RNA sequence: CGGGGCGUAGCGUAGCCCGGUAGCGCGCCUGCUUCGGGAGCAGGAGGUCGCUGGUUCAAAUCCAGUCGCCCCGACCA
């Protein structure tokens, strides 16, 4: 009986654990349509906080929001050869509207490059109109063969930034800058460390000149591409005749970038921080940071405790911490549920701090704080509760990142490695393997075929090994790149 | 699309082989007692057994078909 309250363990079946924990923590639920999901308030609350923070970061880097339509003429998709080839298999196409067959089918956007650059072409005449720095928050649809809650669903929410520049240097700078924004967000807010780098040609976005990505390691040691930033060069501007007059008076195609992160990040959050008790939401993204569980026996005591809890809540709410924003506190006033049952429930939902407030505490003018991440209990005075809670939240945020980084590093493999050893790792415990690569597509494809591992990124300098790689993991020829290999979602 | 599994109350399931009017746990509702780690007792509500057809006096159970979902694999953020 107690067993059906327990989650499957990560060790026994990571995939079952993931599905259960997402459903039971009420982040999301399956929809009646195959491959689609409903994002429930507890999940959407996290998304809203992600959005708010990212949106601020985009604005701070000079971007504005706009909105482009859901429907794209089918012919637009076909204008960029690589792009259409990449997306054709997963398009949802509308053929009828208003009871009539449409003259031209409309594609439900899988991404918005085509419609956006078609519009930019219309808006830009001169280099003085550049750069254009626009972001949009939207839903997109990709008809995937196999879906998983948050990680890959038919429809998902994301943001897509689309910029246009007068020079390739500026476009490259923008591409790198936004990758940096993603990294900062993921580490500082999600407490999810990432490796940044460039994608191999085989893995890059359909239509991009170069794709950069941030890659995180999940607890099953698989990689998760958490965000991408593309330097599109002039591929789309040529396809859509997006030109501008240069300072010198000539005509040139614009240089574009696009970059995006999606609700997939929530899946990353779950698989980075979740444990066998449930999910763990880092304080900065938690819709509720502190849950107060009042403890009482008799009715009169109940009234007193609720009053005390409410008072503490108000005090915390009013407390201005270093970072702007109020402490987000919830009092669990439900009757007929024992405190212990509430503890389990809030642990499942990943609230960073639980505050237990009972008669014994009130007597001593104190409260008990319990960290979700470590389970450590501390007793603090109600006099300093605001500061203590804020400090603890800060500490939790930090230690979640540290724990995730330690886990990643202890499952990363560096240095010269034989292909046999590589296979042992990939087919056994999994993890990130940094190894030399000759740059040949044949070696890359063979390794993927034989081990299911792919090049996640060609890591940026800071993530590369101290000693340069000498030989290609597969063919033994001189290594041209150091590649990060892993199985991935 | 290939392989595997599953559709019985809100959730998890038993019953199916061997047809005979559907059971259990959790949850839910009411009341009393409880309440510092998943409460106890008593009473109660809730099911066209995924759908369609067939066999039969009789189908959750047997047969045929069909729909859906989940998991594993091939494609992808």
Coordinates of C-alpha atoms (C1' of nucleotides) in Angstrom, one line a residue:
Chain A
X1 CA 0.0 0.0 0.0
X2 CA 2.8 2.4 0.8
X3 CA 4.5 1.1 -2.3
X4 CA 2.1 2.6 -4.8
X5 CA 3.0 6.0 -3.3
X6 CA 6.6 5.5 -4.1
X7 CA 8.2 6.4 -7.3
X8 CA 10.1 4.0 -9.5
X9 CA 13.8 4.6 -8.7
X10 CA 16.2 6.2 -11.2
X11 CA 18.5 3.3 -10.8
X12 CA 15.9 0.7 -11.6
X13 CA 14.3 2.4 -14.6
X14 CA 15.3 6.0 -15.4
X15 CA 12.8 6.4 -18.1
X16 CA 9.9 5.1 -16.0
X17 CA 11.0 7.3 -13.2
X18 CA 11.1 10.3 -15.5
X19 CA 7.5 9.8 -16.8
X20 CA 6.1 9.1 -13.3
X21 CA 7.8 12.0 -11.7
X22 CA 6.6 14.5 -14.4
X23 CA 3.0 13.2 -14.1
X24 CA 2.9 12.9 -10.3
X25 CA 4.6 16.2 -9.6
X26 CA 1.8 17.7 -11.8
X27 CA 4.2 19.4 -14.2
X28 CA 2.3 17.9 -17.2
X29 CA -0.2 15.4 -18.4
X30 CA -0.8 13.5 -21.7
X31 CA -3.3 15.1 -24.0
X32 CA -5.9 13.1 -26.0
X33 CA -3.8 13.7 -29.0
X34 CA -0.8 11.4 -29.4
X35 CA 2.5 13.2 -28.8
X36 CA 1.0 16.3 -27.3
X37 CA 1.0 17.3 -23.7
X38 CA -0.8 19.6 -21.4
X39 CA 1.5 21.8 -19.3
X40 CA -0.1 22.0 -15.9
X41 CA 0.2 25.0 -13.6
X42 CA 3.1 23.6 -11.7
X43 CA 5.0 23.1 -15.0
X44 CA 3.8 26.3 -16.6
X45 CA 4.8 28.3 -13.5
X46 CA 8.4 27.2 -14.1
X47 CA 8.1 28.1 -17.7
X48 CA 6.8 31.5 -16.8
X49 CA 9.8 32.1 -14.6
X50 CA 12.2 30.9 -17.3
X51 CA 10.5 33.2 -19.8
X52 CA 10.6 36.2 -17.6
X53 CA 14.3 35.8 -16.9
X54 CA 15.3 35.0 -20.5
X55 CA 13.1 37.8 -21.7
X56 CA 14.9 40.2 -19.5
X57 CA 18.3 38.9 -20.7
X58 CA 17.2 39.3 -24.3
X59 CA 16.0 42.8 -23.7
X60 CA 19.3 43.6 -21.9
X61 CA 21.1 42.5 -25.1
X62 CA 19.1 44.8 -27.2
X63 CA 16.3 42.6 -28.5
X64 CA 12.7 43.3 -28.9
X65 CA 9.7 40.9 -29.0
X66 CA 7.4 40.5 -32.0
X67 CA 5.0 37.9 -33.2
X68 CA 4.9 36.1 -36.5
X69 CA 2.0 33.9 -37.6
X70 CA 1.5 30.2 -37.0
X71 CA 0.8 29.4 -40.7
X72 CA 3.5 29.6 -43.3
X73 CA 2.9 29.1 -47.0
X74 CA 4.2 25.8 -48.0
X75 CA 6.2 27.4 -50.8
X76 CA 8.2 29.4 -48.3
X77 CA 9.6 26.3 -46.7
X78 CA 10.8 25.1 -50.0
X79 CA 12.9 28.1 -50.8
X80 CA 15.9 27.1 -48.8
X81 CA 17.0 23.6 -50.0
X82 CA 18.7 22.3 -46.8
X83 CA 16.0 23.7 -44.6
X84 CA 13.1 22.0 -46.4
X85 CA 15.0 18.8 -46.6
X86 CA 15.6 18.9 -42.8
X87 CA 12.0 19.7 -41.9
X88 CA 9.9 18.1 -44.6
X89 CA 9.4 14.8 -42.8
X90 CA 8.0 16.4 -39.7
X91 CA 5.7 19.1 -41.0
X92 CA 2.0 19.4 -40.2
X93 CA 0.2 20.8 -43.2
X94 CA -3.2 22.4 -43.3
X95 CA -4.9 21.6 -46.6
X96 CA -8.5 22.8 -45.8
X97 CA -9.9 26.0 -44.3
X98 CA -13.4 27.2 -44.0
X99 CA -14.7 24.0 -45.5
X100 CA -12.7 24.5 -48.7
X101 CA -9.5 23.1 -50.0
X102 CA -6.8 25.7 -49.9
X103 CA -5.1 27.0 -53.1
X104 CA -1.8 26.5 -51.4
X105 CA -1.3 24.3 -48.4
X106 CA -0.2 26.1 -45.2
X107 CA 2.5 24.6 -43.0
X108 CA 2.2 24.9 -39.3
X109 CA 5.5 26.4 -38.4
X110 CA 8.2 24.0 -37.3
X111 CA 10.4 27.1 -36.8
X112 CA 9.9 30.6 -38.3
X113 CA 13.1 31.4 -40.4
X114 CA 11.2 31.5 -43.7
X115 CA 8.4 33.8 -42.8
X116 CA 10.6 36.0 -40.7
X117 CA 13.3 36.6 -43.3
X118 CA 10.6 37.1 -45.9
X119 CA 9.3 39.9 -43.8
X120 CA 12.7 41.3 -43.0
X121 CA 13.4 41.5 -46.7
X122 CA 10.4 43.8 -47.0
X123 CA 11.4 46.0 -44.0
X124 CA 15.1 46.5 -44.8
X125 CA 16.4 48.8 -47.5
X126 CA 19.7 50.1 -46.2
X127 CA 22.4 49.2 -43.9
X128 CA 20.9 51.9 -41.7
X129 CA 18.0 49.6 -41.0
X130 CA 20.3 47.0 -39.6
X131 CA 20.7 45.2 -37.3
X132 CA 17.3 43.8 -36.7
X133 CA 17.2 42.1 -33.3
X134 CA 13.8 40.4 -32.8
X135 CA 12.7 37.6 -30.6
X136 CA 9.4 35.8 -30.5
X137 CA 7.8 33.6 -27.9
X138 CA 5.7 31.0 -29.7
X139 CA 4.5 27.4 -30.1
X140 CA 5.8 25.3 -33.0
X141 CA 4.8 21.9 -34.3
X142 CA 7.1 19.1 -35.4
X143 CA 5.5 15.7 -36.2
X144 CA 8.0 13.5 -34.4
X145 CA 7.9 9.8 -34.6
X146 CA 8.5 9.3 -31.0
X147 CA 7.7 11.7 -28.3
X148 CA 8.5 12.2 -24.6
X149 CA 7.0 14.6 -22.1
X150 CA 8.8 18.0 -22.4
X151 CA 11.8 16.4 -24.2
X152 CA 10.1 15.9 -27.5
X153 CA 6.5 16.6 -28.1
X154 CA 4.6 17.3 -31.3
X155 CA 3.8 20.8 -30.2
X156 CA 6.1 22.7 -27.9
X157 CA 6.7 26.2 -26.6
X158 CA 9.9 28.1 -27.2
X159 CA 11.5 31.3 -28.1
X160 CA 13.2 32.0 -31.4
X161 CA 15.4 34.9 -31.9
X162 CA 16.0 36.1 -35.4
X163 CA 18.5 38.7 -36.2
X164 CA 19.8 40.4 -39.4
X165 CA 23.2 42.1 -39.7
X166 CA 25.2 44.0 -42.2
X167 CA 28.4 42.0 -41.7
X168 CA 29.3 38.3 -41.1
X169 CA 31.4 39.3 -38.2
X170 CA 28.5 40.9 -36.5
X171 CA 26.3 37.9 -37.1
X172 CA 28.9 35.6 -35.7
X173 CA 29.3 37.8 -32.7
X174 CA 25.5 37.7 -32.1
X175 CA 25.4 34.0 -32.5
X176 CA 28.1 33.5 -29.9
X177 CA 26.6 36.2 -27.6
X178 CA 23.3 34.4 -27.4
X179 CA 24.9 31.1 -26.8
X180 CA 26.5 32.8 -23.8
X181 CA 23.2 34.1 -22.6
X182 CA 21.8 30.6 -22.7
X183 CA 24.8 29.3 -20.8
X184 CA 24.5 32.0 -18.2
X185 CA 20.7 31.3 -17.8
X186 CA 21.1 27.6 -17.5
X187 CA 23.9 27.7 -15.0
X188 CA 22.7 30.7 -12.9
X189 CA 19.0 30.0 -12.9
X190 CA 18.5 26.3 -13.8
X191 CA 21.6 25.3 -11.8
X192 CA 22.3 23.1 -14.8
X193 CA 25.9 23.2 -16.1
X194 CA 26.4 23.0 -19.8
X195 CA 29.2 22.5 -22.2
X196 CA 29.2 25.0 -25.0
X197 CA 30.6 24.4 -28.5
X198 CA 30.0 24.0 -32.2
X199 CA 28.0 21.3 -33.9
X200 CA 29.5 19.1 -36.5
X201 CA 28.2 19.5 -40.0
X202 CA 26.1 16.3 -39.6
X203 CA 24.4 17.7 -36.5
X204 CA 23.9 21.3 -37.4
X205 CA 20.6 23.0 -38.1
X206 CA 19.1 22.5 -41.6
X207 CA 19.9 25.8 -43.3
X208 CA 22.7 27.1 -41.0
X209 CA 26.3 27.8 -41.8
X210 CA 27.3 27.0 -38.2
X211 CA 25.3 25.8 -35.3
X212 CA 26.4 26.2 -31.7
X213 CA 24.8 24.4 -28.8
X214 CA 24.8 24.1 -25.1
X215 CA 24.9 20.5 -23.9
X216 CA 23.9 19.3 -20.4
X217 CA 24.4 15.9 -18.9
X218 CA 21.4 14.1 -17.5
X219 CA 21.5 11.7 -14.5
X220 CA 21.5 8.7 -16.8
X221 CA 24.7 10.1 -18.3
X222 CA 23.0 10.9 -21.6
X223 CA 23.4 14.3 -23.1
X224 CA 20.6 16.8 -23.6
X225 CA 20.9 19.6 -26.1
X226 CA 19.4 22.4 -24.1
X227 CA 19.7 25.3 -26.5
X228 CA 21.0 26.2 -30.0
X229 CA 22.3 29.3 -31.7
X230 CA 22.8 29.4 -35.4
X231 CA 24.8 31.5 -37.7
X232 CA 22.7 31.3 -40.8
X233 CA 25.1 33.3 -43.0
X234 CA 23.3 34.4 -46.1
X235 CA 21.5 31.2 -46.7
X236 CA 18.0 32.6 -45.9
X237 CA 18.6 36.1 -47.2
X238 CA 19.5 34.6 -50.6
X239 CA 16.5 32.3 -50.5
X240 CA 14.2 35.3 -49.7
X241 CA 16.0 38.0 -51.6
X242 CA 16.7 39.8 -48.4
X243 CA 19.2 42.5 -49.5
X244 CA 20.3 45.9 -48.3
X245 CA 22.2 48.8 -49.7
X246 CA 25.7 49.1 -48.2
X247 CA 27.4 52.2 -47.0
X248 CA 29.5 52.1 -50.1
X249 CA 26.4 52.1 -52.2
X250 CA 26.4 48.4 -53.3
X251 CA 23.8 45.7 -52.7
X252 CA 24.4 42.8 -50.3
X253 CA 22.5 40.0 -48.8
X254 CA 22.0 40.3 -45.1
X255 CA 23.7 38.1 -42.5
X256 CA 21.3 36.3 -40.2
X257 CA 21.3 34.4 -37.0
X258 CA 18.6 32.4 -35.1
X259 CA 18.6 31.0 -31.6
X260 CA 16.2 29.2 -29.4
X261 CA 15.4 27.3 -26.2
X262 CA 12.2 25.5 -25.4
X263 CA 10.1 23.8 -22.8
X264 CA 12.5 21.0 -23.2
X265 CA 14.6 22.8 -20.6
X266 CA 12.0 21.7 -18.1
X267 CA 12.7 18.1 -18.9
X268 CA 16.4 19.0 -18.5
X269 CA 15.6 20.4 -15.1
X270 CA 13.8 17.3 -14.0
X271 CA 16.6 15.0 -15.2
X272 CA 19.4 17.1 -13.8
X273 CA 18.0 17.6 -10.3
X274 CA 15.3 15.1 -9.6
X275 CA 15.8 12.3 -7.2
X276 CA 13.9 9.3 -6.0
X277 CA 11.6 11.5 -3.9
X278 CA 10.6 13.7 -6.8
X279 CA 11.6 16.7 -8.8
X280 CA 13.7 19.5 -7.4
X281 CA 13.2 23.0 -8.6
X282 CA 16.0 25.5 -8.1
X283 CA 14.9 28.5 -6.0
X284 CA 15.2 31.0 -8.8
X285 CA 12.8 29.2 -11.0
X286 CA 10.5 27.8 -8.3
X287 CA 6.9 29.3 -8.3
X288 CA 6.9 28.4 -4.6
X289 CA 10.2 28.7 -2.8
X290 CA 9.0 28.0 0.7
X291 CA 6.1 25.9 1.8
X292 CA 5.0 26.3 5.4
X293 CA 3.4 23.3 7.0
X294 CA 1.6 24.2 10.2
X295 CA 1.5 21.5 12.9
X296 CA -1.2 21.3 15.4
X297 CA -3.5 19.0 17.4
X298 CA -6.6 20.5 18.8
X299 CA -8.8 23.0 16.9
X300 CA -7.7 26.0 19.0
X301 CA -4.1 25.1 18.3
X302 CA -4.9 24.9 14.7
X303 CA -6.2 28.4 14.6
X304 CA -3.1 29.6 16.4
X305 CA -0.7 27.9 14.1
X306 CA -2.4 29.0 11.0
X307 CA -2.3 32.5 12.2
X308 CA 1.4 32.2 13.1
X309 CA 2.1 30.6 9.6
X310 CA 0.2 33.4 7.9
X311 CA 2.2 36.0 9.8
X312 CA 5.5 34.4 8.9
X313 CA 4.3 34.2 5.3
X314 CA 3.5 37.9 5.2
X315 CA 6.8 38.7 6.8
X316 CA 8.7 36.7 4.3
X317 CA 6.7 38.1 1.5
X318 CA 7.5 41.6 2.6
X319 CA 11.2 40.8 3.1
X320 CA 13.3 42.4 0.3
X321 CA 16.2 40.2 -0.6
X322 CA 19.3 41.1 -2.5
X323 CA 17.9 40.1 -5.8
X324 CA 14.7 41.9 -6.6
X325 CA 11.4 40.1 -6.1
X326 CA 9.5 38.9 -3.1
X327 CA 9.9 35.5 -1.4
X328 CA 7.3 33.2 -2.8
X329 CA 5.7 31.4 0.1
X330 CA 2.8 29.1 0.4
X331 CA 1.0 28.0 3.6
X332 CA -0.4 24.5 3.3
X333 CA -3.6 24.9 5.2
X334 CA -5.3 21.7 4.2
X335 CA -7.1 19.9 6.9
X336 CA -7.3 16.2 7.4
X337 CA -3.9 15.5 6.0
X338 CA -1.1 14.7 8.4
X339 CA 2.0 16.8 8.3
X340 CA 4.1 13.8 7.2
X341 CA 1.9 13.3 4.1
X342 CA 2.3 16.9 3.2
X343 CA 6.1 16.6 3.5
X344 CA 6.1 13.8 1.0
X345 CA 3.9 15.7 -1.4
X346 CA 6.0 18.9 -1.3
X347 CA 9.2 16.9 -1.8
X348 CA 7.6 15.2 -4.8
X349 CA 6.9 18.7 -6.2
X350 CA 10.4 19.9 -5.5
X351 CA 9.8 23.0 -3.3
X352 CA 13.2 24.1 -2.2
X353 CA 12.4 24.8 1.5
X354 CA 9.9 23.4 3.8
X355 CA 9.1 25.2 7.0
X356 CA 7.6 23.3 9.8
X357 CA 5.8 25.5 12.3
X358 CA 4.3 23.9 15.4
X359 CA 3.4 24.8 19.0
X360 CA 6.9 24.0 20.3
X361 CA 8.4 26.3 17.7
X362 CA 6.0 29.2 18.4
X363 CA 6.8 28.8 22.1
X364 CA 10.5 29.3 21.4
X365 CA 9.9 31.9 18.6
X366 CA 11.5 29.7 16.0
X367 CA 10.8 27.6 13.0
X368 CA 12.3 24.4 11.4
X369 CA 13.6 24.7 7.9
X370 CA 14.2 21.7 5.8
X371 CA 16.2 21.8 2.6
X372 CA 14.8 19.8 -0.3
X373 CA 18.2 19.1 -1.9
X374 CA 20.0 17.7 1.2
X375 CA 17.2 17.0 3.6
X376 CA 19.1 18.9 6.3
X377 CA 17.0 20.5 9.0
X378 CA 17.9 23.7 10.8
X379 CA 16.1 25.6 13.4
X380 CA 16.0 29.4 13.0
X381 CA 14.7 32.3 15.0
X382 CA 11.6 34.0 13.8
X383 CA 13.4 37.3 14.4
X384 CA 15.8 36.7 11.5
X385 CA 13.6 34.4 9.4
X386 CA 13.7 36.6 6.3
X387 CA 17.4 36.7 6.1
X388 CA 17.8 33.1 7.1
X389 CA 15.4 31.9 4.4
X390 CA 16.9 34.1 1.8
X391 CA 20.4 32.9 2.6
X392 CA 19.3 29.3 2.6
X393 CA 17.7 29.7 -0.8
X394 CA 20.9 31.2 -2.1
X395 CA 22.9 28.3 -0.7
X396 CA 20.5 25.7 -2.2
X397 CA 20.7 27.4 -5.6
X398 CA 24.5 27.3 -5.4
X399 CA 24.8 23.8 -4.2
X400 CA 22.4 22.4 -6.8
X401 CA 24.7 23.8 -9.5
X402 CA 27.8 22.4 -7.7
X403 CA 26.3 19.0 -7.3
X404 CA 25.2 18.9 -10.9
X405 CA 28.6 20.0 -12.1
X406 CA 30.4 17.4 -9.9
X407 CA 28.2 14.7 -11.2
X408 CA 28.9 15.7 -14.8
X409 CA 32.6 15.8 -14.2
X410 CA 32.7 12.5 -12.5
X411 CA 31.0 11.0 -15.5
X412 CA 33.2 12.7 -18.1
X413 CA 36.2 11.0 -19.6
X414 CA 39.2 12.9 -20.9
X415 CA 42.6 12.1 -22.4
X416 CA 43.7 9.7 -25.1
X417 CA 41.4 6.8 -25.4
X418 CA 41.1 3.6 -27.4
X419 CA 38.0 2.9 -29.4
X420 CA 37.5 -0.3 -27.3
X421 CA 37.5 1.7 -24.1
X422 CA 35.2 4.3 -25.7
X423 CA 32.7 1.6 -26.5
X424 CA 32.9 0.2 -23.0
X425 CA 32.0 3.6 -21.6
X426 CA 29.3 4.4 -24.1
X427 CA 27.7 1.0 -23.9
X428 CA 28.2 0.7 -20.2
X429 CA 27.7 3.6 -17.8
X430 CA 27.6 6.2 -20.4
X431 CA 28.9 9.7 -20.0
X432 CA 30.7 12.5 -21.8
X433 CA 33.8 11.3 -23.7
X434 CA 36.2 14.0 -24.9
X435 CA 38.2 12.5 -27.8
X436 CA 40.1 13.3 -30.9
X437 CA 38.3 13.5 -34.3
X438 CA 39.8 13.7 -37.7
X439 CA 36.9 15.8 -38.9
X440 CA 35.7 13.1 -41.3
X441 CA 32.0 12.5 -41.7
X442 CA 32.7 8.8 -42.3
X443 CA 34.3 8.3 -38.8
X444 CA 31.5 10.3 -37.2
X445 CA 28.8 8.2 -39.0
X446 CA 30.6 4.9 -38.2
X447 CA 30.8 5.7 -34.5
X448 CA 27.1 6.7 -34.5
X449 CA 26.2 3.5 -36.3
X450 CA 28.3 1.3 -34.0
X451 CA 27.7 2.9 -30.6
X452 CA 24.7 5.3 -30.9
X453 CA 27.0 8.0 -29.6
X454 CA 27.1 11.3 -31.5
X455 CA 29.2 14.3 -31.4
X456 CA 27.3 16.6 -29.0
X457 CA 29.6 19.6 -29.6
X458 CA 33.1 20.4 -30.6
X459 CA 33.7 22.1 -27.2
X460 CA 34.8 25.7 -26.9
X461 CA 38.3 26.2 -25.6
X462 CA 37.4 26.5 -22.0
X463 CA 35.9 23.0 -22.0
X464 CA 38.7 21.3 -24.0
X465 CA 41.3 19.1 -22.4
X466 CA 44.6 20.5 -21.2
X467 CA 46.5 18.3 -23.7
X468 CA 45.5 18.7 -27.3
X469 CA 44.1 15.5 -28.8
X470 CA 46.5 13.7 -31.0
X471 CA 44.5 11.0 -32.9
X472 CA 41.0 10.4 -34.2
X473 CA 39.1 8.1 -32.0
X474 CA 38.0 6.0 -34.9
X475 CA 40.6 6.0 -37.7
X476 CA 43.7 7.0 -35.7
X477 CA 44.6 9.8 -38.2
X478 CA 45.7 13.2 -36.8
X479 CA 43.0 14.7 -34.8
X480 CA 41.7 18.0 -36.2
X481 CA 39.1 18.6 -33.4
X482 CA 38.5 17.6 -29.9
X483 CA 34.9 16.3 -29.8
X484 CA 32.5 15.6 -27.0
X485 CA 30.9 12.3 -27.6
X486 CA 27.8 10.9 -25.8
X487 CA 24.5 9.2 -26.3
X488 CA 21.8 11.9 -26.3
X489 CA 18.1 12.6 -26.1
Chain B
rC1 C1' 7.1 2.0 -39.6
rG2 C1' 9.3 -2.7 -37.0
rG3 C1' 9.4 -5.2 -32.0
rG4 C1' 7.1 -5.6 -27.0
rG5 C1' 3.2 -4.4 -23.5
rC6 C1' -1.5 -2.6 -22.0
rG7 C1' -6.9 -0.9 -22.3
rU8 C1' -11.9 -3.3 -16.1
rA9 C1' -14.4 3.3 -11.0
rG10 C1' -10.3 9.4 -10.7
rC11 C1' -5.4 6.3 -10.2
rG12 C1' -3.2 1.3 -9.7
rU13 C1' -5.0 -3.4 -10.4
rA14 C1' -7.6 -8.9 -9.7
rG15 C1' -10.9 -11.7 -12.4
rC16 C1' -9.8 -13.9 -18.6
rC17 C1' -6.6 -20.3 -19.5
rC18 C1' -11.6 -23.1 -17.2
rG19 C1' -18.1 -18.1 -19.9
rG20 C1' -22.8 -17.8 -15.1
rU21 C1' -25.0 -10.6 -13.2
rA22 C1' -17.3 -7.2 -11.2
rG23 C1' -13.6 -7.6 -6.6
rC24 C1' -9.3 -5.2 -4.0
rG25 C1' -5.9 -1.1 -2.7
rC26 C1' -5.3 4.2 -3.1
rG27 C1' -8.0 8.4 -3.8
rC28 C1' -13.0 10.9 -3.1
rC29 C1' -17.6 12.2 0.2
rU30 C1' -19.9 12.3 5.6
rG31 C1' -19.0 11.8 10.8
rC32 C1' -16.0 11.0 15.2
rU33 C1' -11.1 10.5 17.1
rU34 C1' -6.3 12.0 15.2
rC35 C1' -2.1 15.5 13.6
rG36 C1' 6.4 17.1 14.9
rG37 C1' 7.5 12.0 8.4
rG38 C1' 2.6 8.8 4.1
rA39 C1' -3.7 8.5 10.5
rG40 C1' -7.7 5.1 12.6
rC41 C1' -12.7 3.5 12.8
rA42 C1' -17.7 3.7 10.9
rG43 C1' -20.8 4.8 6.9
rG44 C1' -21.1 6.2 1.6
rA45 C1' -20.7 7.6 -3.7
rG46 C1' -18.6 5.9 -8.1
rG47 C1' -17.8 0.9 -13.5
rU48 C1' -22.1 0.9 -21.0
rC49 C1' -15.1 -4.1 -18.4
rG50 C1' -11.6 0.8 -25.2
rC51 C1' -15.0 0.1 -29.6
rU52 C1' -17.6 -3.0 -33.3
rG53 C1' -19.3 -7.5 -34.8
rG54 C1' -19.7 -12.8 -34.0
rU55 C1' -20.3 -17.7 -31.1
rU56 C1' -23.7 -18.9 -26.9
rC57 C1' -29.6 -19.6 -23.1
rA58 C1' -25.6 -16.4 -21.0
rA59 C1' -19.4 -12.8 -22.8
rA60 C1' -14.8 -8.6 -18.9
rU61 C1' -13.8 -13.9 -20.0
rC62 C1' -14.0 -17.4 -26.4
rC63 C1' -13.4 -15.7 -31.9
rA64 C1' -12.7 -11.8 -35.7
rG65 C1' -11.9 -6.9 -36.6
rU66 C1' -10.9 -2.0 -35.1
rC67 C1' -9.2 2.3 -32.2
rG68 C1' -6.1 4.2 -28.6
rC69 C1' -2.0 4.6 -25.3
rC70 C1' 2.8 3.4 -23.2
rC71 C1' 7.8 1.2 -23.7
rC72 C1' 12.1 -0.3 -26.9
rG73 C1' 14.4 0.9 -32.0
rA74 C1' 15.0 3.9 -36.8
rC75 C1' 14.3 10.5 -37.3
rC76 C1' 14.8 15.1 -34.3
rA77 C1' 15.1 20.8 -30.0

